[in-house]
XYZ file of C-alpha atoms in Angstrom:
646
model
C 75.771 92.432 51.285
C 77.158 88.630 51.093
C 78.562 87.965 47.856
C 81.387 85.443 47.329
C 84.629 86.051 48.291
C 82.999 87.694 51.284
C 84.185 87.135 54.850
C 81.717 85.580 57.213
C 81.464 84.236 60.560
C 80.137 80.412 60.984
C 79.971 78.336 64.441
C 82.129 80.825 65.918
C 85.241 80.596 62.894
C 86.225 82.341 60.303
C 84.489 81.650 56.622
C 84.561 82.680 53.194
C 81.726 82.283 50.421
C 82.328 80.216 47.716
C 78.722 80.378 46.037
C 75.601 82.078 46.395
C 72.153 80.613 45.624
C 68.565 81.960 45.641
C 66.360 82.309 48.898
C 69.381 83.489 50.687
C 71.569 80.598 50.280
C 75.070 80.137 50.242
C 78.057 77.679 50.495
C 80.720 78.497 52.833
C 84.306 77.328 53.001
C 85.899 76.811 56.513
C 88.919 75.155 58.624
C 87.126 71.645 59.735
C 90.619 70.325 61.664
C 93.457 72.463 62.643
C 97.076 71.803 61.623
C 98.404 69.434 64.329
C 102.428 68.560 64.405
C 102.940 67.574 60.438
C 99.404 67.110 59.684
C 98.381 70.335 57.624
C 94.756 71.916 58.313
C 91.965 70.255 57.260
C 89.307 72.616 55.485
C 85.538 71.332 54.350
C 82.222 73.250 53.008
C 78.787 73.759 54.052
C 75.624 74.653 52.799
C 74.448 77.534 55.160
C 71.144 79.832 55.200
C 71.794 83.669 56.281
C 70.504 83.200 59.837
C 73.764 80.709 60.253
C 76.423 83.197 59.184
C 77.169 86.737 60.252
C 78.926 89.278 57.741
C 82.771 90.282 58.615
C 83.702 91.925 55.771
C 82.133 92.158 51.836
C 86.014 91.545 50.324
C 86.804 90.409 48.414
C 89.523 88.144 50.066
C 92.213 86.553 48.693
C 91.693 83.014 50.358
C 90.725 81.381 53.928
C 94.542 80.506 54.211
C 95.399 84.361 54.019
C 92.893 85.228 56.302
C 93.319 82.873 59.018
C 97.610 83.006 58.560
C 97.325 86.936 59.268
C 95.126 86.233 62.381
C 97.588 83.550 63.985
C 100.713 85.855 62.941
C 99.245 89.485 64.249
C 96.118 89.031 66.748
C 96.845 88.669 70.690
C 96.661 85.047 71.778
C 93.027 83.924 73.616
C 95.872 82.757 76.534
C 97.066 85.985 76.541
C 93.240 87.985 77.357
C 93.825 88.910 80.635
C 97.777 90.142 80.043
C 97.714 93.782 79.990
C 101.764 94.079 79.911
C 101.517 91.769 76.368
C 104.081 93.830 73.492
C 101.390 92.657 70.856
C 101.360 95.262 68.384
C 97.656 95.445 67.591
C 97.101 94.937 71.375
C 98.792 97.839 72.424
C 96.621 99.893 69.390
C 93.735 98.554 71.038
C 94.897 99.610 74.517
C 95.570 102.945 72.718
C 92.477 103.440 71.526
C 90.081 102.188 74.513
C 92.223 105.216 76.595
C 91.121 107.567 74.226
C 87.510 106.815 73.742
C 87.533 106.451 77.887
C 88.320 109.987 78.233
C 85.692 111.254 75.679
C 81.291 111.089 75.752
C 80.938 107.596 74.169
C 78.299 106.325 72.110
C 76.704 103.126 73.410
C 78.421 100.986 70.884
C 81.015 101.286 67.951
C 80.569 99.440 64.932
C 83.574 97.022 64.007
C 84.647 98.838 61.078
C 84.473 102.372 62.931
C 86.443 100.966 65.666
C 89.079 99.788 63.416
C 89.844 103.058 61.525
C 89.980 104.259 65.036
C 93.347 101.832 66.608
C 94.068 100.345 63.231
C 93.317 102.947 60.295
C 92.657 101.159 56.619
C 91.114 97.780 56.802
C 92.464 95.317 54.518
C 89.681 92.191 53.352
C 92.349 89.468 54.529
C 93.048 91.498 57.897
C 89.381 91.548 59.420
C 89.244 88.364 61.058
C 92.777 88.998 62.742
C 91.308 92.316 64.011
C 88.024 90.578 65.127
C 89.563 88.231 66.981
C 92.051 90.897 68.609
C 89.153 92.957 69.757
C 87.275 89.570 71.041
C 91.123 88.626 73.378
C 91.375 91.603 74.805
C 89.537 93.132 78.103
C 89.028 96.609 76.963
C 85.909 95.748 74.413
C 83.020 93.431 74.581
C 81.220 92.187 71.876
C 77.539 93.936 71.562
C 75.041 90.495 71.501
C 71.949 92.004 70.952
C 73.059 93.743 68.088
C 74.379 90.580 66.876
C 71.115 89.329 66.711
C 70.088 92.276 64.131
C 73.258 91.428 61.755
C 75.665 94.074 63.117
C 78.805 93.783 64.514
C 79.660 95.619 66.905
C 81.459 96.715 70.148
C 81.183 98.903 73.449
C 84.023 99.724 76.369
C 84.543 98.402 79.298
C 84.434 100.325 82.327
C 87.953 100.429 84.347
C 86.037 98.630 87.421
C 85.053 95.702 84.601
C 88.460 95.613 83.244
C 90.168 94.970 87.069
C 87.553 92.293 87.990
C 88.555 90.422 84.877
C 92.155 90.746 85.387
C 91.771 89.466 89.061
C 89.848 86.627 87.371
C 92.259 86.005 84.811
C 95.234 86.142 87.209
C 93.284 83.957 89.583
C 93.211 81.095 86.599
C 96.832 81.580 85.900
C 97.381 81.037 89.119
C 95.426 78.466 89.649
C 96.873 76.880 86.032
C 100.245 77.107 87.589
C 98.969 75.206 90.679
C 97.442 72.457 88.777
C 100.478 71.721 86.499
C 102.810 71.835 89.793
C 100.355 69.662 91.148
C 100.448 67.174 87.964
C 104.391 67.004 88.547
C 103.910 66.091 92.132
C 101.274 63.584 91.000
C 103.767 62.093 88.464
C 106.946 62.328 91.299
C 104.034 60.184 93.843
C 104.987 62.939 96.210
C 101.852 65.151 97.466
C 101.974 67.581 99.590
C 99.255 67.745 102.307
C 96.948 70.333 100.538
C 96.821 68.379 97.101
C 93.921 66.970 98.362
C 91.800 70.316 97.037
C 92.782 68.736 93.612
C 91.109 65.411 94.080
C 87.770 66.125 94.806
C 87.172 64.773 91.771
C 88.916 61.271 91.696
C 86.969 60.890 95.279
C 83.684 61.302 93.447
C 84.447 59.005 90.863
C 86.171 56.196 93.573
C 82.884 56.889 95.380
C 80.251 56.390 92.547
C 79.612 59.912 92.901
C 80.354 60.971 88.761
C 81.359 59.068 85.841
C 84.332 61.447 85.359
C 87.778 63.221 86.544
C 89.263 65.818 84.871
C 91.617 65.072 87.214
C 92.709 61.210 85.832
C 91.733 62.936 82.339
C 94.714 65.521 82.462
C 96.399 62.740 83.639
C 96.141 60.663 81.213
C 94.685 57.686 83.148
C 91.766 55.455 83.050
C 88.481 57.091 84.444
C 87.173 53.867 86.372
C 86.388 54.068 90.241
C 88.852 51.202 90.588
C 91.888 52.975 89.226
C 90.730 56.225 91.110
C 90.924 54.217 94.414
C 93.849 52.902 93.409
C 95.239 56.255 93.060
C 93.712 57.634 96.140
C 95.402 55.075 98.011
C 98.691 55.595 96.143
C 98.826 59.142 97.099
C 97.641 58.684 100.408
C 94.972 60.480 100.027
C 92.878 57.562 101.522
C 94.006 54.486 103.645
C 93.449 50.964 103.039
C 90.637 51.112 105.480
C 88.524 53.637 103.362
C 85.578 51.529 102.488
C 83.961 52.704 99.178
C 81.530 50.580 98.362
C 77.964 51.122 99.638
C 78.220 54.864 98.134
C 79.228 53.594 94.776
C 76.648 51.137 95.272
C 74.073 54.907 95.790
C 73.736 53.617 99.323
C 73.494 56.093 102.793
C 75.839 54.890 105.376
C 73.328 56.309 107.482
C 69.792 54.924 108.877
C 66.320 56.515 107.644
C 65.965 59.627 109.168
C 62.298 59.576 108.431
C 60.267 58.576 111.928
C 57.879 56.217 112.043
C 54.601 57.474 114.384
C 53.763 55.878 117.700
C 52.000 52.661 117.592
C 48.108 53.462 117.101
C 45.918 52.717 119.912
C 43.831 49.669 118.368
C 41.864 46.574 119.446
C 44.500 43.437 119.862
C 44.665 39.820 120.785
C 46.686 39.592 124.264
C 48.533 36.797 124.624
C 49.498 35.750 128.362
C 51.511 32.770 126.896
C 55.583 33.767 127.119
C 57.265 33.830 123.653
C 61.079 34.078 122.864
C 63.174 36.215 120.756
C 65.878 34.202 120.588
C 69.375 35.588 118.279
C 72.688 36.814 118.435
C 74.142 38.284 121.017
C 74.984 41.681 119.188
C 71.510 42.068 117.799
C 69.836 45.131 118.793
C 66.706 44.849 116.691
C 65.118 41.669 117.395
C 62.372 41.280 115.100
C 60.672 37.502 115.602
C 59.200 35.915 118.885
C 58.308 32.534 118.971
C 56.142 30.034 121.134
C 53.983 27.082 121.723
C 50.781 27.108 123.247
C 50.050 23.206 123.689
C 48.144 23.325 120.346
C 49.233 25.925 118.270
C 52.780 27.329 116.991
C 52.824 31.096 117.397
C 55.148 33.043 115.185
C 55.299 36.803 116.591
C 56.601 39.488 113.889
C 57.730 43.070 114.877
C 54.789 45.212 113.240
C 55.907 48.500 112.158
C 53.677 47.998 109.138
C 50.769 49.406 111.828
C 51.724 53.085 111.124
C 53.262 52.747 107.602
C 50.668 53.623 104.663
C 50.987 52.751 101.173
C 53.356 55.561 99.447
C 53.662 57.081 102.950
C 56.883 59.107 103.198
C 58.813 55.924 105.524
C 56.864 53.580 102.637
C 58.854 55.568 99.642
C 62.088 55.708 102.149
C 62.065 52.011 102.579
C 61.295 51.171 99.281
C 64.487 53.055 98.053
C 66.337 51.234 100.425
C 64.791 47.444 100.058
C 66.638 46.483 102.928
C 69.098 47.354 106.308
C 72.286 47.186 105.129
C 75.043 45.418 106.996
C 78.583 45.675 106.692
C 81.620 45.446 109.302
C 81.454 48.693 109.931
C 77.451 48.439 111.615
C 73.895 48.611 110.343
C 72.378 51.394 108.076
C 68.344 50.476 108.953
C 66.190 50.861 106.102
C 63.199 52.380 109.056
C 64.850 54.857 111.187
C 66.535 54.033 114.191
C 63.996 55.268 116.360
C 61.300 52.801 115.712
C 63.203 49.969 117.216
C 61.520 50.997 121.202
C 58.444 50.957 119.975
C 58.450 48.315 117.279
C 61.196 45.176 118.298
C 59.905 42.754 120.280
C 61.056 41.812 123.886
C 62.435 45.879 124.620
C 58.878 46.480 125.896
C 57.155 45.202 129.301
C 54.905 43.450 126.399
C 55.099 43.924 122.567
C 53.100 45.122 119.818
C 53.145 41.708 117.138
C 51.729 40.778 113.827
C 51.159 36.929 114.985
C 51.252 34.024 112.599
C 48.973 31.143 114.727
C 49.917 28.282 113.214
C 48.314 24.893 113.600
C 50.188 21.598 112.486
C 49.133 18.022 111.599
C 50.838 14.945 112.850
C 53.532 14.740 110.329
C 54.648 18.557 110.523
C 52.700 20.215 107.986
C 50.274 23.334 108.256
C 47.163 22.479 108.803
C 45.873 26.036 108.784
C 47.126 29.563 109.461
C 45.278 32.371 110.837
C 46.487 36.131 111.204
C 45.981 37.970 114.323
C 47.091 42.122 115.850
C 48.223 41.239 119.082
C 50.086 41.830 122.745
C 52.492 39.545 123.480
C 54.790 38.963 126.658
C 58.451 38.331 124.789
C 61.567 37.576 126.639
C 64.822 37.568 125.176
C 67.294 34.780 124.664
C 71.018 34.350 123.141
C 71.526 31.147 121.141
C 73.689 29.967 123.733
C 71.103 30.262 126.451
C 68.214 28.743 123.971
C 70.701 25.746 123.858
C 70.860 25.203 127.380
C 67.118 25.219 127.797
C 66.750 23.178 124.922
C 64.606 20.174 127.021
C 63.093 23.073 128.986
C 58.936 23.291 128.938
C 59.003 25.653 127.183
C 61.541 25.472 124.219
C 61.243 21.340 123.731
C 58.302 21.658 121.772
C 59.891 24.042 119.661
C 62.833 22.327 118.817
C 60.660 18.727 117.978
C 58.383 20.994 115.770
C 61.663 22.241 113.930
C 63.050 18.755 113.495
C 59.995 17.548 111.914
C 59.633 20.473 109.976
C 63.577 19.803 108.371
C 62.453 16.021 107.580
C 59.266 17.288 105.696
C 60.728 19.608 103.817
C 63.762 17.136 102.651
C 61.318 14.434 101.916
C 59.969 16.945 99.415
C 63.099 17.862 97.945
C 64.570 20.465 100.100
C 68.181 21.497 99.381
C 70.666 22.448 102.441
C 73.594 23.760 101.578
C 76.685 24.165 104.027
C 79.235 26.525 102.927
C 82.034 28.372 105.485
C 80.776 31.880 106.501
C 82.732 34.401 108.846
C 81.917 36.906 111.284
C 83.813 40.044 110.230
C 84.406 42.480 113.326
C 86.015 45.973 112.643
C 87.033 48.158 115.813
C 85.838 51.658 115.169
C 88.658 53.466 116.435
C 91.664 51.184 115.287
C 90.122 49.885 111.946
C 91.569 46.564 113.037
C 90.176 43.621 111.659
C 89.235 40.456 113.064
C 87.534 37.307 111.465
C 85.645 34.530 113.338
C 84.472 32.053 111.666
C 80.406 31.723 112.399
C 78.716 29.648 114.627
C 75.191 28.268 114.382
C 74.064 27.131 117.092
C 71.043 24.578 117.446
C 68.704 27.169 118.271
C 69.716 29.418 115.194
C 68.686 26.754 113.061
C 65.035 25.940 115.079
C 64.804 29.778 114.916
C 65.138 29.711 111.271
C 62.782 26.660 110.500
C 59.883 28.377 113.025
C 61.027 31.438 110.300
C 60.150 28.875 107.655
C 56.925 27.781 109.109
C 55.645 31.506 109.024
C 56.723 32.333 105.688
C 55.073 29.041 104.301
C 51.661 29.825 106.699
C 51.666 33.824 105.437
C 51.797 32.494 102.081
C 49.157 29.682 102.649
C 46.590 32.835 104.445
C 47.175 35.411 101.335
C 46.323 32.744 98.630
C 43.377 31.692 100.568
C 41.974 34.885 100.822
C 43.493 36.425 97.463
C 45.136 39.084 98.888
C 48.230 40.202 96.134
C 50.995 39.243 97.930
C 55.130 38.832 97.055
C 55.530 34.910 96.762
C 58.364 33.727 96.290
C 59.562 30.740 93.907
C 62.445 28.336 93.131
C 62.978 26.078 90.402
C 64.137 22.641 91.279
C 68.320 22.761 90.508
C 69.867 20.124 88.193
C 71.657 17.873 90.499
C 74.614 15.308 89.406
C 74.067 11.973 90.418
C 77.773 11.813 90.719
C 78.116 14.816 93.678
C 81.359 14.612 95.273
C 81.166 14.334 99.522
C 82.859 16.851 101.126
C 83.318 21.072 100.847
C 83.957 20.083 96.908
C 80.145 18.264 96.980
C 78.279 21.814 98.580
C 80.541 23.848 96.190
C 78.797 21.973 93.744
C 75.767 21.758 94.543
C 75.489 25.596 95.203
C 76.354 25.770 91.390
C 73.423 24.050 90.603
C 70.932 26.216 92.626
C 68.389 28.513 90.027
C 67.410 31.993 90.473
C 64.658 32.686 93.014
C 61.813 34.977 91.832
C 59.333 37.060 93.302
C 56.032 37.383 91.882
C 51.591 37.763 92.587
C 51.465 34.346 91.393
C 52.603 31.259 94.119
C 55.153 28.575 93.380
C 57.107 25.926 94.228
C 60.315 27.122 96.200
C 61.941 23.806 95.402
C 65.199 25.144 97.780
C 63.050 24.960 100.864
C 60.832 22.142 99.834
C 57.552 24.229 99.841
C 54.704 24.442 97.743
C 54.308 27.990 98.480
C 56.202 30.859 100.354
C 56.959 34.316 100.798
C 59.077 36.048 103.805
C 57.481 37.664 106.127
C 59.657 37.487 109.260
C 61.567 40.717 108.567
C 59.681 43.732 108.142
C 62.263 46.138 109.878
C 64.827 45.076 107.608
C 63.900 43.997 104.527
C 60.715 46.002 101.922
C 59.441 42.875 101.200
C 58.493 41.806 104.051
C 57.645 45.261 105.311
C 55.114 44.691 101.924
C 53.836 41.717 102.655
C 52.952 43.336 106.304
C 51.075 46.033 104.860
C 49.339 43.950 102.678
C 47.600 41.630 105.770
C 47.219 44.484 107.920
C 44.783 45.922 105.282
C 42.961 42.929 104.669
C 42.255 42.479 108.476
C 41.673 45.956 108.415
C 39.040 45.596 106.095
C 40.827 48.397 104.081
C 41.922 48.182 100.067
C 44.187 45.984 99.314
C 47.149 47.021 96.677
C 46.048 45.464 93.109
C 48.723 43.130 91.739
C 50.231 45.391 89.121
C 51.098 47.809 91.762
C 52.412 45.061 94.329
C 54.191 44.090 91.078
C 55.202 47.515 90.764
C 56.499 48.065 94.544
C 58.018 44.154 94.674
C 60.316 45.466 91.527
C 61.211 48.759 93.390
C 61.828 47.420 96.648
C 64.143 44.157 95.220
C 66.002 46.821 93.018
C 67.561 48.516 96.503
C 67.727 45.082 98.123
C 70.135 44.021 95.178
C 72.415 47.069 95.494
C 72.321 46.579 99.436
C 73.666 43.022 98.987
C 76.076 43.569 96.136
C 77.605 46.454 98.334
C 77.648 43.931 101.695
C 79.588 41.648 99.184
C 81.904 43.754 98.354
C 82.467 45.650 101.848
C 83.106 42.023 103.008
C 85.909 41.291 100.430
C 87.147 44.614 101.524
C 87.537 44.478 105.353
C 88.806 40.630 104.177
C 91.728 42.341 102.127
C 92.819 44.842 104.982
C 92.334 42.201 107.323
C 95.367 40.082 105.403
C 96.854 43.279 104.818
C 97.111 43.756 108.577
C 98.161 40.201 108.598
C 100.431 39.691 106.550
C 102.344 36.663 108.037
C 98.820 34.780 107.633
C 98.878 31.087 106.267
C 95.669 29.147 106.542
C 94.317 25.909 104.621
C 92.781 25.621 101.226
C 90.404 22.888 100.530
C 89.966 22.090 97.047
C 86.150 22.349 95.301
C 86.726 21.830 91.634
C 89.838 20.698 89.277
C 88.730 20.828 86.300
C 90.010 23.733 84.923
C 93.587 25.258 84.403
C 94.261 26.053 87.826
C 92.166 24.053 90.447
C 89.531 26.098 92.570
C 89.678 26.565 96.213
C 87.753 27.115 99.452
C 89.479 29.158 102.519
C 87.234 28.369 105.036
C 89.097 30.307 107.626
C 88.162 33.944 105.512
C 84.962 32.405 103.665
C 86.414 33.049 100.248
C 87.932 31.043 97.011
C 90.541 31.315 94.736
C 92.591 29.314 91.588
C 96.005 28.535 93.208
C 98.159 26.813 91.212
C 99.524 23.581 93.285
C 103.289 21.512 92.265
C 101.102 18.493 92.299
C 97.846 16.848 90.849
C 95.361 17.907 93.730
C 92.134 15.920 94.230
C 88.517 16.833 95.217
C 88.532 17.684 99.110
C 92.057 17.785 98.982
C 93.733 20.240 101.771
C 96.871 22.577 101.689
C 98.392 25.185 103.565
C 98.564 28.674 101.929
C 99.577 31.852 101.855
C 99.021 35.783 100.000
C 100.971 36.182 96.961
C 99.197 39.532 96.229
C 96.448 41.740 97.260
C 94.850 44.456 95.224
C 92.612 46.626 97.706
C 91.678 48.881 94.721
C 90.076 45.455 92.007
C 89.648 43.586 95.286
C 91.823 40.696 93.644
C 93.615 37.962 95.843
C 96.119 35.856 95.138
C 97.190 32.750 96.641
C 100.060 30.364 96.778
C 101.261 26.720 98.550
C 103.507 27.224 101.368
């Protein structure tokens, strides 16, 4: 019966019962904060029902403080469980006793009390939780749960065979307790052996994006970030400076889609016998645009893997997760599996499999009208550099003129071009060395990319006329200075002033491009939303059901989600192999040009690595101004850069 004064068990501790109410009630005293250095114990009291508490012993006790000072003076430590050598006085009673009652019939359990008259004999009130606690830190009893349930304490033996598993278990924590703080002392020395790797599995998954934790950096009493875990990988060599962490943290697979696409279906399509070009870099492997004119019309050929992809079709979901083909020094991780490339890029084929966009322009360069068409077209392939030999060739001329007067229309309506230095970052998969070129864009690169233009605005142009819910995509005009500097500092500028583009059901002005309407279409291997958009006008010349808007809003959100964590992890693989690459350099001086000086340090632009950076300068420094610097620090780990004046 629980009276007050009586000993009880709450959450696990020891409590005593200062009141008792009606409807089985009762308010229980108990240590709240242990004693820490010269802090005593804290102690608090709660308002409990019987189902919370479980009875230890009636008492009356003298006070918590007696009971829980006899426990921490007498009972085996919780440490000390699996120590069967320990010189514990109650422990060796208890080892006492459990050989006795092992060589006799047992009952199934004992109850506490009877098992204490057994190794202890007279049980004092103030003495119970001591004993309780003895009998719970030792190997040779286990507590009875289901008879917990009912109220009772009580205990049963363990057989020998029990008893050695736990001691192998408990020597196999010491032991491994005894690596881990030999480890720590290694960790604090910065001298690990080989095999100390076992012990950062967990700093890995947090550099990696993998968990939000490390016991690892927690016993160690450092941060838990992923930067300070790569930082510590690296310091510990562990990892190299090449280890590129960044599309994993990002939740990205290094890897292309594994899920196949099927065979193109056998269906009805317009064959083309006029030649078209895929025209791009020279390392491309997936070209996915042809282009061509026909006398009267612009043809705009897009690789059409859309053909055999259905709405929420296992490669549909797979893409969508993606949003995009991720790039990065290292290669390409395709958002559709590798595999689809010989059936669906154009020009691999004798003749190729094309959504076309037929395109039919008015005198000054505008689209006239845009039609939509399944076809079979003969593609050959160019390089840039060959395109720009045959640039007054039959065949590409008219391209080129219809590219030109494309640019001047869309600048007379407000188009925006900005020129900023890029770089071509090339990593050697066996070495890890790093190069950097910077890019070129060749003439034909840029006719490729208004023809690119042209579609996007035409697809746009077709899906409005014919309401089909499509991903257009908007600008809003930027706020431009009337006092623009010339010069690298005038595009730095004017890139500051560019909005947020925005994807939506609804057409609108992309103000960037100079376009009333637009959407991007010219992609559908690589990027969801044009893979979307694909779907979309294969259905409506299909004569199939089109997606509604809210759930081409729905897949549009989806789809840009992946794209965003694709390009944020590009960005920051970049920066990465940029780092190394200076790291591998590090005699490298190169020229700063500066963009803006109005703040405390003035900003610049390394053309040479495509990156910027305050450097503080001996003298005033104007807009445009040029200087010749070099690394003052690099920190792999934050991906910070420092520069300074030669």
């Amino acid at each position: 019966m629980i009276k007050v004064n009586s000993l009880v068990i709450y959450k696990n501790a020891a409590a005593v019962v200062v009141s008792v109410a009606e409807n089985n009630k009762f308010t229980v005293r108990f240590q709240s904060a242990p004693p820490t250095g010269s802090k005593p114990a804290a102690f608090d009291t709660q308002n409990v029902r019987s189902k919370d508490i479980l009875l230890l012993d009636e008492g009356p006790v003298s006070s918590l403080e007696a009971v829980l000072k006899f426990a921490q003076e007498n009972s085996p430590l919780p440490a000390d469980i699996y120590n069967l050598d320990q010189k514990n006085d109650i422990f060796l009673k208890i080892k006492d006793c459990y050989e006795l009652l092992s060589s006799e019939e047992q009952p199934e359990s004992y109850s506490f009390g009877d098992l204490v008259s057994l190794f202890y004999g007279e049980l004092k009130h103030d003495e119970a939780w001591g004993l309780y606690t003895a009998l719970k830190n030792t190997v040779y009893f286990t507590q009875v749960l289901k008879e917990q349930m009912n109220g009772r304490i009580s205990f049963s033996l363990r057989s020998r065979q029990e008893i050695d598993q736990l001691v192998k278990k408990g020597d196999a924590k010491e032991k491994e307790a005894k690596q881990r703080a030999e480890f720590f002392e290694r960790l604090k020395a910065g001298h690990l052996l080989p095999g100390d790797s076992v012990f950062m599995g967990d700093v890995e998954s947090l550099a990696l994006g993998k968990s939000d934790k490390s016991r690892t950096m927690h016993d160690a009493g450092l941060k838990e970030t992923p930067e300070r875990a790569h930082r510590l990988l690296l310091d510990t060599g562990i990892w190299d400076i090449t280890r590129n962490p960044y599309p994993l943290r990002w939740g990205l697979s290094t890897k292309s889609a594994s899920v196949s696409l099927d065979s193109p279906p056998e269906e009805e399509r317009l064959e083309l016998d006029t030649v078209s070009y895929a025209i791009d870099n020279e390392w491309s492997s997936a070209p996915d645009d042809a282009v061509a004119f026909d006398g009267k019309y612009l043809w705009v050929h897009i690789a059409d893997p859309a053909s055999s992809v259905l709405p929420d079709s296992q490669v549909d979901k797979s893409a969508r997760a993606r949003g995009a083909t991720l790039y990065i020094p290292e290669g390409a991780s395709r958002m559709l599996s590798e595999t689809c490339l010989e059936d669906y890029a154009l020009g691999l084929n004798e003749k190729s499999r094309a959504l076309s966009f037929r395109i039919l322009l008015d005198e000054n360069g505008a689209i006239e009208d845009c039609s939509v068409f399944k076809t079979l077209v003969k593609v050959k392939r160019l390089f840039y550099e060959q395109a720009d030999t045959l640039m007054e060739s039959e065949d590409l001329k008219p391209l080129f003129c219809i590219a030109q007067k494309n640019e001047e229309r869309r600048k007379k309506s407000g188009a925006v071009q900005i020129s900023m230095p890029e770089v071509h970052i090339i990593v050697d998969p066996e070495t890890k060395k790093v190069s950097i070129e910077p890019a070129v864009h060749p003439k034909s690169s840029k006719m490729i990319q208004e023809m690119m233009l042209l579609a996007g605005e035409g697809a746009a142009k077709f899906a409005f006329k014919n309401n089909i819910p499509f991903p257009f995509i908007s600008q809003e005009a930027p706020s431009i200075p009337a006092d623009l500097p010339d010069g690298l500092a005038g595009q730095f500028r004017l890139r500051r002033c560019m909005r947020k583009r925005s994807v939506d059901v609804t057409p609108g002005m992309h103000c960037a491009l100079g376009l009333n309407m637009y959407s991007q279409v010219t992609s559908p291997l690589r990027r969801y939303g044009d893979l979307i958009a694909h779907i979309q006008l294969r259905a409506f010349l299909d004569k199939r059901p089109l997606l509604d808007k809210d759930t081409m809003l729905i897949r549009i959100s989806e789809g840009d989600a992946g794209a965003q964590a694709v390009h944020k992890a590009e960005r920051k693989s970049n920066m990465h192999w940029t780092l190394v690459y200076l790291m591998q350099n590090p005699d490298w001086t190169g020229d700063a040009v500066c963009v803006d000086n109005g703040m405390k340090l003035p900003l610049f632009s390394i053309p040479s690595l495509a990156v910027e950076s305050f450097i503080s300068c001996p003298e005033k420094i104007e807009l445009n101004d040029s200087v010749k610097v070099k690394v003052r620090k690099i920190d792999i780990a934050e991906q910070q850069l420092e520069f300074e004046v030669c």
